[in-house]
Amino acid sequence: MSGSTGCNTFSGTATIDGSSVELGPLATTRMACTDEAAGAQEQAFLLALDGVTSYTIDEEGRLVLEGGAPLVFEVAAADG
């Protein structure tokens, strides 16, 4: 898996067994966030990823990663 935290990028493994998920270890780039709020958001996001233990797809088709703080992902609209 790979993605962006807003300030940095990350990559790592995701192992799925049924609805159980194990993420990590994750590698992240180490660029400084110039905005303090963005840095705090990045840390909260990475901490939430660290706590993921399972996933569901909700009634709106969004991916929900659960375990600690739930993370909800939706498909971005296509540029048109």
Short mmCIF file of C-alpha atoms in Angstrom, two decimals:
data_model
loop_
_atom_site.label_atom_id
_atom_site.label_comp_id
_atom_site.label_asym_id
_atom_site.label_seq_id
_atom_site.Cartn_x
_atom_site.Cartn_y
_atom_site.Cartn_z
CA MET A 1 0.00 0.00 0.00
CA SER A 2 1.07 3.58 -0.47
CA GLY A 3 -0.33 7.04 0.01
CA SER A 4 0.13 10.57 1.20
CA THR A 5 -0.16 11.97 4.70
CA GLY A 6 -0.48 15.51 3.41
CA CYS A 7 3.16 16.39 4.07
CA ASN A 8 4.90 13.10 3.37
CA THR A 9 4.34 9.87 1.49
CA PHE A 10 4.22 6.39 2.97
CA SER A 11 4.40 2.83 1.75
CA GLY A 12 4.23 -0.57 3.32
CA THR A 13 2.47 -3.89 3.35
CA ALA A 14 -1.17 -4.72 3.94
CA THR A 15 -2.17 -8.28 4.76
CA ILE A 16 -5.88 -9.06 4.48
CA ASP A 17 -7.53 -12.21 5.88
CA GLY A 18 -11.31 -12.02 5.62
CA SER A 19 -12.18 -8.67 7.20
CA SER A 20 -8.99 -8.60 9.29
CA VAL A 21 -6.17 -6.30 8.18
CA GLU A 22 -2.58 -6.03 9.31
CA LEU A 23 -0.69 -2.95 8.09
CA GLY A 24 3.02 -2.40 8.18
CA PRO A 25 5.65 -1.84 8.73
CA LEU A 26 5.21 1.53 7.06
CA ALA A 27 8.05 3.63 5.68
CA THR A 28 7.52 7.39 5.46
CA THR A 29 9.48 10.22 3.96
CA ARG A 30 10.77 12.74 6.52
CA MET A 31 9.96 16.12 4.99
CA ALA A 32 9.00 18.75 7.54
CA CYS A 33 5.43 19.99 7.51
CA THR A 34 5.55 23.78 7.26
CA ASP A 35 2.09 24.08 8.81
CA GLU A 36 1.80 22.99 12.46
CA ALA A 37 -1.81 21.84 12.02
CA ALA A 38 -0.86 19.72 8.99
CA GLY A 39 1.94 18.13 11.02
CA ALA A 40 -0.47 17.27 13.84
CA GLN A 41 -2.96 15.85 11.32
CA GLU A 42 -0.21 13.73 9.77
CA GLN A 43 0.78 12.29 13.15
CA ALA A 44 -2.86 11.51 14.00
CA PHE A 45 -3.32 9.80 10.64
CA LEU A 46 -0.21 7.64 11.03
CA LEU A 47 -1.23 6.72 14.58
CA ALA A 48 -4.70 5.72 13.34
CA LEU A 49 -3.14 3.59 10.58
CA ASP A 50 -1.00 1.87 13.20
CA GLY A 51 -4.15 0.79 15.08
CA VAL A 52 -6.03 -0.69 12.09
CA THR A 53 -7.24 -4.25 12.68
CA SER A 54 -10.17 -4.66 10.27
CA TYR A 55 -12.05 -3.10 7.39
CA THR A 56 -15.58 -2.79 6.05
CA ILE A 57 -17.20 -1.20 3.04
CA ASP A 58 -20.03 1.05 4.21
CA GLU A 59 -23.43 1.51 2.57
CA GLU A 60 -22.05 4.40 0.49
CA GLY A 61 -19.21 2.25 -0.90
CA ARG A 62 -16.50 3.88 1.23
CA LEU A 63 -13.60 1.90 2.69
CA VAL A 64 -13.63 2.08 6.49
CA LEU A 65 -10.47 1.02 8.35
CA GLU A 66 -11.26 0.20 11.96
CA GLY A 67 -9.32 -0.58 15.11
CA GLY A 68 -8.40 2.66 16.81
CA ALA A 69 -9.78 5.84 15.32
CA PRO A 70 -11.81 4.84 12.24
CA LEU A 71 -10.48 6.04 8.89
CA VAL A 72 -12.98 6.51 6.05
CA PHE A 73 -11.83 6.66 2.43
CA GLU A 74 -13.90 7.42 -0.65
CA VAL A 75 -13.05 7.41 -4.33
CA ALA A 76 -12.13 10.87 -5.57
CA ALA A 77 -14.22 12.34 -8.36
CA ALA A 78 -12.65 11.96 -11.78
CA ASP A 79 -11.32 15.13 -13.36
CA GLY A 80 -13.60 15.90 -16.19
#
